[in-house]
XYZ file of C-alpha atoms in Angstrom:
657
model
C -63.471 -7.511 44.515
C -61.059 -4.888 45.940
C -59.754 -7.351 48.525
C -59.409 -10.056 45.910
C -57.454 -7.809 43.503
C -54.999 -6.777 46.217
C -54.501 -10.190 47.833
C -54.199 -12.173 44.613
C -52.333 -9.630 42.484
C -49.183 -11.733 41.991
C -51.245 -14.819 41.219
C -53.212 -12.861 38.605
C -50.010 -11.607 37.015
C -48.545 -15.119 36.835
C -51.766 -16.503 35.393
C -51.825 -13.716 32.779
C -48.242 -14.377 31.691
C -48.778 -18.148 31.465
C -51.952 -17.814 29.423
C -50.309 -15.260 27.097
C -47.421 -17.621 26.377
C -49.884 -20.410 25.576
C -52.083 -18.263 23.337
C -49.277 -16.283 21.628
C -45.993 -18.213 21.804
C -44.356 -15.862 19.243
C -44.962 -12.822 21.504
C -41.689 -11.237 22.854
C -42.855 -11.462 26.482
C -39.767 -9.763 27.898
C -41.010 -6.627 26.149
C -44.624 -6.915 27.359
C -45.009 -3.395 28.751
C -48.491 -4.258 30.006
C -46.886 -6.655 32.528
C -44.838 -3.841 34.071
C -47.884 -1.635 34.617
C -50.376 -4.316 35.672
C -49.674 -3.950 39.421
C -50.579 -0.246 39.248
C -53.567 -1.030 37.033
C -54.891 -3.615 39.479
C -54.418 -1.198 42.387
C -56.431 1.484 40.561
C -59.089 -1.136 39.799
C -59.248 -2.080 43.484
C -59.678 1.575 44.418
C -62.539 1.888 41.936
C -64.210 -1.228 43.350
C -64.020 0.212 46.891
C -65.648 3.456 45.749
C -68.171 2.482 43.068
C -69.793 5.880 43.211
C -66.586 7.701 42.145
C -66.896 9.545 38.901
C -64.981 7.863 36.118
C -61.824 5.814 36.486
C -59.029 6.355 33.932
C -55.958 4.297 33.312
C -52.478 5.827 33.552
C -51.511 7.067 30.116
C -48.191 5.266 30.287
C -50.012 1.963 30.413
C -52.171 2.039 27.343
C -50.041 4.479 25.275
C -46.706 2.713 25.651
C -48.392 -0.658 25.275
C -49.969 0.270 21.953
C -46.850 2.030 20.610
C -44.582 -0.867 21.492
C -46.865 -3.308 19.671
C -46.836 -0.969 16.670
C -43.046 -0.626 16.721
C -42.653 -4.401 16.664
C -45.017 -4.728 13.738
C -47.842 -6.420 15.685
C -51.482 -5.696 14.862
C -54.476 -4.588 16.855
C -55.424 -8.209 17.416
C -52.409 -8.651 19.695
C -53.489 -5.690 21.844
C -57.053 -6.975 22.054
C -55.759 -10.451 22.960
C -53.685 -9.188 25.891
C -56.599 -7.180 27.332
C -58.953 -10.145 26.812
C -56.567 -12.480 28.643
C -56.369 -10.010 31.543
C -60.205 -9.887 31.753
C -60.378 -13.686 31.609
C -57.750 -14.159 34.339
C -59.619 -11.812 36.711
C -62.941 -13.615 36.163
C -61.283 -17.028 36.506
C -59.585 -15.980 39.741
C -62.873 -14.759 41.193
C -64.584 -18.030 40.352
C -61.665 -20.049 41.754
C -62.017 -18.205 45.053
C -65.804 -18.590 45.042
C -66.432 -14.874 44.742
C -69.442 -13.658 42.790
C -69.222 -9.906 42.108
C -72.387 -7.955 41.582
C -73.505 -6.406 38.321
C -72.166 -2.992 39.263
C -68.715 -4.470 39.982
C -68.695 -6.402 36.720
C -69.833 -3.332 34.848
C -67.047 -1.258 36.443
C -64.425 -3.891 35.622
C -65.531 -4.160 32.004
C -65.716 -0.383 31.574
C -62.158 0.107 32.804
C -60.772 -2.662 30.609
C -62.755 -1.428 27.625
C -61.501 2.122 28.240
C -57.878 0.982 28.121
C -58.463 -1.125 25.030
C -60.260 1.686 23.188
C -57.509 4.185 24.002
C -54.788 1.742 22.944
C -56.427 0.862 19.642
C -57.256 4.504 18.869
C -53.667 5.591 19.504
C -52.357 2.616 17.562
C -54.483 3.500 14.524
C -53.569 7.180 14.640
C -49.847 6.642 14.965
C -49.940 3.830 12.439
C -51.457 6.166 9.880
C -48.814 8.832 10.592
C -46.114 6.206 10.332
C -47.356 4.886 6.996
C -47.382 8.372 5.515
C -43.913 9.136 6.841
C -42.481 5.823 5.641
C -44.064 6.388 2.240
C -42.245 9.722 2.074
C -39.033 8.012 3.201
C -39.409 5.427 0.445
C -39.904 8.202 -2.111
C -36.762 9.927 -0.853
C -34.911 6.630 -1.139
C -35.956 6.165 -4.756
C -35.137 9.771 -5.647
C -31.668 9.732 -4.058
C -28.515 8.466 -5.697
C -26.296 8.596 -2.636
C -26.292 9.169 1.113
C -25.590 12.904 0.954
C -28.689 13.547 -1.154
C -30.912 11.129 0.836
C -30.230 12.221 4.420
C -31.476 15.853 4.097
C -34.684 14.600 2.455
C -35.153 12.113 5.292
C -34.762 14.806 7.950
C -37.169 17.136 6.164
C -39.783 14.344 6.150
C -39.265 14.006 9.926
C -39.613 17.760 10.416
C -42.915 17.751 8.549
C -44.240 14.695 10.406
C -43.378 15.874 13.948
C -44.570 19.436 14.573
C -42.456 19.901 17.708
C -39.184 19.304 15.809
C -37.222 22.520 15.182
C -34.060 20.817 13.993
C -32.637 17.383 13.213
C -29.218 15.982 12.348
C -27.450 12.730 11.530
C -23.841 11.895 12.373
C -22.300 8.863 10.677
C -19.397 6.876 11.980
C -16.102 7.217 10.138
C -13.479 5.097 11.852
C -13.218 6.322 15.442
C -15.191 9.516 14.814
C -18.770 10.631 14.388
C -19.010 13.186 11.575
C -22.018 15.384 10.780
C -23.416 14.345 7.383
C -26.839 16.059 7.308
C -28.790 18.697 9.228
C -32.094 20.599 8.752
C -33.857 23.304 10.703
C -32.308 25.726 13.180
C -28.560 26.266 12.778
C -28.266 23.628 10.036
C -26.264 25.763 7.574
C -23.754 26.843 10.208
C -23.458 23.290 11.479
C -22.755 21.855 8.023
C -20.237 24.588 7.214
C -18.357 23.882 10.454
C -17.701 20.269 9.474
C -18.597 19.205 13.008
C -17.108 15.914 14.195
C -16.129 14.369 17.501
C -14.706 11.102 18.868
C -17.166 8.226 18.834
C -17.147 8.067 22.642
C -17.461 11.826 23.348
C -20.392 14.087 24.209
C -24.091 13.279 24.145
C -23.707 11.502 20.823
C -20.952 9.367 22.326
C -23.220 8.360 25.231
C -25.940 7.224 22.839
C -23.375 5.383 20.703
C -21.847 3.685 23.755
C -25.118 2.668 25.443
C -26.739 1.594 22.147
C -30.172 2.882 23.258
C -32.293 6.036 22.767
C -31.800 8.966 25.123
C -34.067 11.924 25.924
C -32.515 15.117 27.330
C -34.944 17.807 28.540
C -32.546 20.787 28.683
C -29.796 20.199 26.172
C -28.295 23.705 26.144
C -27.277 23.317 29.804
C -26.076 19.713 29.606
C -22.419 19.339 30.757
C -21.623 16.727 28.082
C -22.751 18.897 25.163
C -19.892 19.354 22.675
C -21.620 21.620 20.126
C -21.313 25.293 21.029
C -23.833 26.092 18.291
C -26.558 24.004 20.012
C -25.805 25.832 23.257
C -26.105 29.223 21.538
C -29.435 28.257 19.955
C -30.937 27.493 23.374
C -32.221 24.036 22.482
C -34.508 22.495 25.098
C -35.539 18.928 24.280
C -33.402 16.513 22.321
C -34.163 12.902 21.512
C -31.245 10.842 20.192
C -31.097 7.279 18.915
C -28.223 5.043 17.724
C -28.274 3.873 14.125
C -27.464 0.170 14.295
C -27.016 -2.597 11.773
C -27.091 -5.639 13.990
C -24.449 -4.872 16.634
C -22.562 -2.483 14.358
C -22.864 1.244 15.046
C -23.582 3.188 11.852
C -24.147 6.589 13.444
C -26.372 8.688 15.718
C -29.533 10.669 14.842
C -30.936 13.627 16.797
C -34.162 15.616 16.773
C -34.501 18.725 18.929
C -36.907 21.491 19.895
C -36.635 25.014 21.293
C -40.314 25.111 22.310
C -40.954 21.889 24.276
C -39.066 20.030 26.987
C -40.223 16.577 25.901
C -41.353 14.607 22.872
C -44.470 12.457 23.076
C -44.115 8.668 22.976
C -45.723 8.629 19.524
C -43.234 11.218 18.208
C -40.363 9.231 19.647
C -41.709 6.047 18.065
C -42.112 7.729 14.695
C -38.508 8.977 14.857
C -37.201 5.515 15.774
C -39.114 3.760 12.994
C -38.056 6.284 10.351
C -34.408 6.070 11.376
C -34.531 2.264 11.484
C -35.870 2.198 7.929
C -33.278 4.796 6.871
C -30.408 2.827 8.453
C -30.921 -0.003 5.986
C -30.678 2.442 3.086
C -27.581 4.092 4.584
C -25.839 0.730 4.896
C -26.868 -0.289 1.380
C -25.817 3.100 -0.003
C -22.421 2.880 1.692
C -21.934 -0.638 0.362
C -23.039 0.494 -3.093
C -20.660 3.455 -2.951
C -17.746 1.246 -1.907
C -18.681 -1.226 -4.619
C -18.904 1.588 -7.170
C -15.511 2.936 -6.163
C -14.019 -0.556 -6.190
C -15.581 -1.265 -9.576
C -14.316 2.055 -10.952
C -10.853 1.337 -9.588
C -10.931 -2.165 -11.059
C -12.113 -0.839 -14.414
C -9.340 1.745 -14.447
C -6.816 -0.923 -13.538
C -8.138 -3.261 -16.216
C -8.110 -0.469 -18.788
C -4.535 0.378 -17.864
C -3.595 -3.293 -17.974
C -5.257 -3.723 -21.369
C -3.426 -0.655 -22.662
C -0.118 -1.959 -21.348
C -0.721 -5.395 -22.834
C -1.677 -3.969 -26.209
C 1.254 -1.544 -26.279
C 3.734 -4.044 -24.868
C 6.461 -5.240 -27.233
C 6.314 -8.528 -25.321
C 3.955 -11.250 -26.527
C 1.575 -12.366 -23.756
C -1.080 -15.090 -23.889
C -3.206 -17.388 -21.714
C -4.289 -20.906 -22.746
C -6.510 -23.517 -21.069
C -5.616 -27.155 -20.516
C -6.715 -28.019 -24.082
C -4.324 -25.310 -25.344
C -7.176 -23.102 -26.502
C -6.422 -19.387 -26.540
C -8.207 -17.548 -23.723
C -6.406 -14.225 -24.026
C -3.709 -12.875 -26.307
C -2.238 -9.452 -27.005
C -1.505 -7.951 -30.410
C 2.238 -8.652 -30.277
C 1.775 -12.394 -29.820
C -1.110 -12.459 -32.301
C 1.174 -11.030 -34.999
C 3.591 -13.895 -34.441
C 0.778 -16.390 -35.073
C -0.731 -14.486 -37.990
C -4.548 -14.099 -37.563
C -6.023 -11.075 -35.738
C -6.679 -11.276 -31.991
C -10.445 -11.791 -32.377
C -9.961 -14.771 -34.699
C -7.590 -16.541 -32.290
C -9.729 -16.454 -29.140
C -11.242 -19.822 -28.290
C -9.219 -21.687 -30.927
C -6.466 -24.209 -30.321
C -2.743 -23.549 -30.671
C -2.513 -25.680 -33.823
C -5.377 -23.736 -35.406
C -3.876 -20.275 -34.911
C -0.096 -20.739 -34.868
C 2.192 -21.656 -37.784
C 2.933 -25.348 -37.968
C 6.577 -24.951 -36.936
C 5.550 -22.931 -33.850
C 2.920 -25.481 -32.784
C 5.323 -28.408 -33.289
C 7.993 -26.637 -31.209
C 5.877 -25.249 -28.344
C 3.141 -27.866 -27.826
C 5.443 -30.413 -26.093
C 6.815 -27.677 -23.832
C 3.282 -26.472 -22.961
C 2.171 -30.035 -22.193
C 5.132 -30.424 -19.847
C 4.124 -27.265 -17.935
C 0.490 -28.456 -17.617
C 1.431 -31.980 -16.551
C 4.264 -31.123 -14.145
C 2.931 -27.814 -12.831
C 6.453 -26.396 -13.134
C 7.361 -23.280 -15.143
C 9.808 -23.306 -18.040
C 12.113 -20.294 -18.261
C 14.455 -18.839 -20.886
C 13.433 -21.086 -23.743
C 15.238 -19.775 -26.854
C 14.166 -20.676 -30.372
C 14.588 -19.324 -33.885
C 12.171 -19.168 -36.794
C 11.200 -17.235 -39.900
C 7.595 -15.964 -39.602
C 5.553 -14.717 -42.561
C 8.369 -14.766 -45.121
C 10.512 -12.312 -43.133
C 14.123 -12.607 -42.055
C 14.918 -15.123 -39.296
C 13.906 -14.046 -35.799
C 15.022 -15.167 -32.350
C 12.665 -15.477 -29.379
C 13.010 -16.034 -25.639
C 9.993 -17.769 -24.054
C 8.861 -18.136 -20.442
C 5.867 -20.396 -19.635
C 4.161 -20.765 -16.266
C 1.162 -22.753 -14.902
C -2.096 -20.951 -14.012
C -3.703 -22.418 -10.887
C -7.202 -22.297 -9.417
C -7.890 -21.450 -5.775
C -7.460 -25.126 -4.813
C -4.062 -25.287 -6.522
C -5.159 -27.291 -9.558
C -3.481 -26.318 -12.844
C -6.227 -24.926 -15.095
C -4.096 -23.486 -17.862
C -0.829 -21.780 -18.658
C 0.517 -18.357 -19.453
C 3.249 -17.641 -21.955
C 5.487 -14.611 -22.416
C 7.523 -14.328 -25.621
C 10.201 -11.692 -26.198
C 11.700 -11.009 -29.618
C 15.466 -11.009 -28.942
C 16.543 -10.705 -32.580
C 18.115 -7.291 -32.002
C 19.982 -8.532 -28.930
C 21.310 -11.471 -30.921
C 22.465 -9.101 -33.673
C 24.215 -6.975 -31.057
C 25.869 -10.060 -29.564
C 27.130 -11.024 -33.007
C 28.467 -7.511 -33.594
C 30.178 -7.501 -30.200
C 31.735 -10.867 -30.861
C 33.080 -9.634 -34.188
C 34.311 -6.470 -32.505
C 36.140 -8.542 -29.923
C 37.755 -10.608 -32.616
C 38.827 -7.425 -34.403
C 40.247 -6.032 -31.171
C 42.254 -9.177 -30.590
C 43.625 -8.849 -34.105
C 44.484 -5.202 -33.461
C 46.235 -6.106 -30.204
C 48.277 -8.653 -32.130
C 49.243 -6.076 -34.743
C 50.162 -3.460 -32.143
C 51.961 -5.908 -29.914
C 54.000 -7.564 -32.646
C 54.105 -5.615 -35.878
C 54.667 -2.210 -34.237
C 56.974 -3.270 -31.444
C 59.545 -4.783 -33.812
C 60.323 -1.603 -35.809
C 60.135 0.443 -32.606
C 62.685 -1.841 -30.933
C 64.883 -1.493 -34.004
C 64.738 2.326 -33.788
C 65.569 2.244 -30.064
C 68.480 -0.196 -30.541
C 69.891 1.811 -33.473
C 69.727 5.027 -31.469
C 71.560 3.364 -28.589
C 74.392 2.222 -30.953
C 74.681 5.656 -32.568
C 74.969 7.269 -29.147
C 78.119 5.221 -28.471
C 79.841 6.580 -31.607
C 82.578 8.899 -30.307
C 82.839 10.708 -33.641
C 79.404 12.294 -33.326
C 79.247 16.010 -32.843
C 77.367 17.474 -29.921
C 74.440 18.421 -32.150
C 74.250 14.932 -33.640
C 74.491 13.379 -30.180
C 71.545 15.512 -28.981
C 69.517 14.459 -32.043
C 70.257 10.766 -31.349
C 69.261 11.280 -27.710
C 65.901 12.790 -28.825
C 65.339 9.746 -31.069
C 66.054 7.386 -28.179
C 63.792 9.256 -25.741
C 60.984 9.453 -28.284
C 61.260 5.720 -28.977
C 61.108 4.977 -25.226
C 58.039 7.239 -24.850
C 56.367 5.510 -27.797
C 57.113 2.134 -26.194
C 55.467 3.271 -22.957
C 52.430 4.546 -24.850
C 52.226 1.288 -26.757
C 52.351 -0.735 -23.522
C 49.597 1.411 -22.014
C 47.392 0.925 -25.067
C 47.878 -2.842 -24.953
C 47.076 -2.927 -21.244
C 43.952 -0.847 -21.855
C 42.803 -3.244 -24.567
C 43.401 -6.251 -22.332
C 41.697 -4.562 -19.381
C 38.504 -3.986 -21.387
C 38.220 -7.733 -21.958
C 37.504 -8.827 -18.386
C 40.271 -6.975 -16.502
C 44.041 -7.044 -16.563
C 45.532 -10.508 -16.114
C 47.798 -10.898 -13.075
C 50.229 -13.650 -12.181
C 50.678 -13.742 -8.428
C 53.970 -14.536 -6.699
C 55.247 -14.235 -3.129
C 56.641 -10.708 -3.324
C 58.297 -8.260 -0.916
C 56.888 -4.851 -1.810
C 59.788 -3.102 -0.048
C 62.349 -4.697 -2.371
C 60.148 -4.239 -5.444
C 59.769 -0.492 -4.826
C 63.469 -0.101 -4.052
C 64.586 -1.733 -7.314
C 61.971 0.204 -9.341
C 63.078 3.531 -7.833
C 66.719 2.740 -8.562
C 65.882 2.314 -12.257
C 63.867 5.545 -12.259
C 66.713 7.393 -10.492
C 69.076 6.479 -13.349
C 66.627 7.930 -15.847
C 66.139 11.070 -13.688
C 69.547 11.735 -12.091
C 68.722 15.339 -11.202
C 65.588 14.495 -9.147
C 65.464 13.156 -5.620
C 63.470 9.960 -4.968
C 62.825 8.845 -1.377
C 61.577 5.485 -0.071
C 60.137 4.914 3.418
C 59.304 1.356 4.516
C 57.537 0.113 7.635
C 56.252 -3.236 8.836
C 55.653 -6.425 6.884
C 55.414 -5.924 3.082
C 55.129 -9.526 1.879
C 52.128 -10.607 -0.176
C 50.847 -12.546 -3.165
C 51.042 -10.050 -6.032
C 52.121 -9.727 -9.656
C 55.591 -8.088 -9.416
C 55.598 -6.808 -12.998
C 52.199 -5.146 -12.629
C 53.138 -3.528 -9.289
C 56.414 -2.293 -10.780
C 54.296 -0.785 -13.566
C 52.079 0.921 -10.929
C 55.098 2.375 -9.093
C 56.571 3.550 -12.385
C 53.329 5.224 -13.469
C 52.735 6.969 -10.133
C 56.349 8.105 -9.673
C 56.496 9.177 -13.327
C 53.384 11.310 -12.823
C 54.872 12.776 -9.623
C 58.111 13.671 -11.439
C 56.198 15.175 -14.331
C 53.713 17.265 -12.333
C 55.593 17.865 -9.035
C 57.843 20.777 -8.187
C 61.348 20.016 -9.562
C 63.113 21.185 -6.392
C 61.187 18.878 -4.062
C 61.562 15.102 -3.627
C 59.082 12.429 -4.642
C 58.334 10.422 -1.516
C 57.279 6.746 -1.718
C 56.043 5.020 1.443
C 55.204 1.327 1.965
C 53.628 0.228 5.278
C 51.015 -1.944 6.903
C 47.522 -0.508 6.268
C 46.495 -0.824 9.911
C 45.662 -4.526 9.606
C 47.568 -7.687 8.821
C 45.427 -8.203 5.729
C 46.519 -5.108 3.736
C 49.602 -3.176 2.696
C 49.560 0.511 1.758
C 51.683 2.051 -1.015
C 51.641 5.864 -1.363
C 53.437 8.272 -3.694
C 53.621 11.959 -2.677
C 54.880 15.067 -4.458
C 54.792 18.796 -3.792
C 53.475 21.229 -6.372
C 50.278 22.522 -7.889
C 47.233 20.469 -6.801
C 45.070 18.609 -9.260
C 42.219 20.886 -10.439
C 38.850 19.962 -8.888
C 37.186 19.638 -12.305
C 39.746 16.966 -13.271
C 39.425 14.752 -10.185
C 36.071 13.214 -11.150
C 37.539 11.741 -14.366
C 41.128 11.250 -13.208
C 41.061 7.428 -13.420
C 39.098 7.214 -16.650
C 40.935 6.164 -19.824
C 42.339 8.847 -22.097
C 42.061 11.471 -19.373
C 44.868 13.626 -18.017
C 45.570 15.028 -14.591
C 47.009 18.215 -16.072
C 46.306 20.772 -18.755
C 48.385 22.311 -21.492
C 51.689 20.857 -22.674
C 51.913 18.261 -19.892
C 48.684 16.673 -21.085
C 50.224 15.810 -24.476
C 53.084 13.707 -23.143
C 50.973 10.526 -22.854
C 47.751 8.971 -24.110
C 46.150 9.381 -20.686
C 46.083 5.721 -19.642
C 48.609 5.695 -16.794
C 46.232 6.250 -13.881
C 43.556 4.094 -15.509
C 46.056 1.199 -15.601
C 47.029 1.883 -11.968
C 43.383 1.537 -10.969
C 42.898 -1.629 -13.050
C 46.002 -3.249 -11.508
C 44.737 -2.359 -8.017
C 41.312 -3.847 -8.710
C 42.829 -6.961 -10.293
C 44.535 -7.533 -6.915
C 41.303 -6.843 -4.976
C 42.482 -3.385 -3.873
C 41.689 0.246 -4.629
C 43.517 3.524 -5.287
C 42.589 7.007 -4.059
C 44.039 10.507 -4.425
C 44.331 13.466 -2.045
C 45.451 16.808 -3.476
C 45.508 20.156 -1.641
C 47.582 23.328 -2.078
C 49.078 23.097 1.425
C 49.712 19.324 1.377
C 50.632 18.490 -2.194
C 49.339 15.420 -4.028
C 49.304 11.854 -2.674
C 48.173 8.697 -4.477
C 47.498 5.803 -2.055
C 47.147 2.189 -3.154
C 45.689 -0.366 -0.717
C 46.554 -3.966 -1.568
C 45.191 -7.095 0.153
C 48.010 -9.561 0.808
C 46.163 -12.226 -1.166
C 46.182 -15.924 -0.434
């Protein structure tokens, strides 16, 4: 028998595997631990056959123990273990018969005793561990039912493990969060310090990272001295054995679980199995709890969003509604419901003609049908009506198709805005514009005529040689006052025209050099005791309104004469603005600078660039008109005023077409 077992060992192994596949096709044969240990088993059996008088022959513990525990871990019963041992017995007997060998009774008895010994040990261990496992899993199930979330479940799970495995002094679970493993639960030695530290590490670092990367359990027999250990606390506690397993959901890493001991250097195969089974069962709960937590948070967020949306819809002054293809009301807010009449609850599920006034249904139904049939929105639909015996109202409607995921139009949404107030404002503005035009006509015609008469009469009186010096001075004051009133009147008319879409300009081909020269000559006559200077450079031709630009030069030079130092000249400069497209016109005077608090409002109407008596000499429209003329020509005006430099107004004018 010894010779047979050694010579035909490979043939026996092949025969055993083939028979096992035939008898148990569902068996995961790649995990048949018995196959890995059969060569050693057969060698021990051969030794026993050579020395039949030897006292007792025992199988290696790794054979029967691991075999039984693996079958238990995969949920297979005792019958599978008995089947594999029976097939091995049958293959040995069949091989002996095939070779024509007839062992004696003592050899057969020895063979049967050894096989029976292995089977008894395997089934005994299976039953014992199975009972421990059932009790532990029952406790795990209770912890699952008692826990509302992961953070309350994991400590209970680890305490069950600690009670089930006597050698365990501490246990912990790290869950994956992005690219990190973060400690979520710990019991036993150092657990409080560990949890308070908020321990975490990269998913590929340390002992936990090795387990996570390799996706298989790992046993370390002297953890405190391991070079990859990242937890200083574990090193301080002097932990000896540590058994770590990955928590997997399919191929997805959920986390890593550890159990450790300060008293032993190893955990038995049954303790390791119990730990793996408990953590496998717990992994499903962890995944479900995380999904439930995300769902709860998403649901809470959605509920908050819906509550906020409902609040906005109810409080919105805009009427909002949704209708299906039969124009039945699916959703409607209070604003739109008030337009129809019945309360919101009474309108849901009813058709447009049932809930809306007849005139509304007759007006909107064709438009709604067009949106449903064409799939195109209708925007800015204005209509007027008189709801519920109130004054006439005006509405602006926007209607859009509602589509399903496949693009089919399943209904429509409508948004109605009450624009009655806006219409009233438009009417008031239109009337105000008409009144302003009438006022401009009165000022421009009815006031200019008597003012012109005063100015002409003063001019004739001035020529009378018989007037005394006092009378002549009085006539001169009348003439100057009439001229100032005429300027104020012109400014007011320009301001009124400017507020109605900007000042009108009539462009001509103009030479700005000549225009400034002629304007300054007129101003020099009116101010014979002041010095006016003109500096010209480059090309000054462009398409501009000559009257408006003469008005700009007059306003700027007039301001410079009024506010500048009387002993210094007013300097006007016209030049190219650095490009062929623009011309620059600047007016400079020496004197007190413009106060900083006045610069921000300098170009606003009815504002003054000075204080005191000087501010009462005009209505404060001169610089506003300068700016409006500049903008009407596509240009801009700016001011620079400093004590050491004086004040300069610069106008940049595009040459136009």
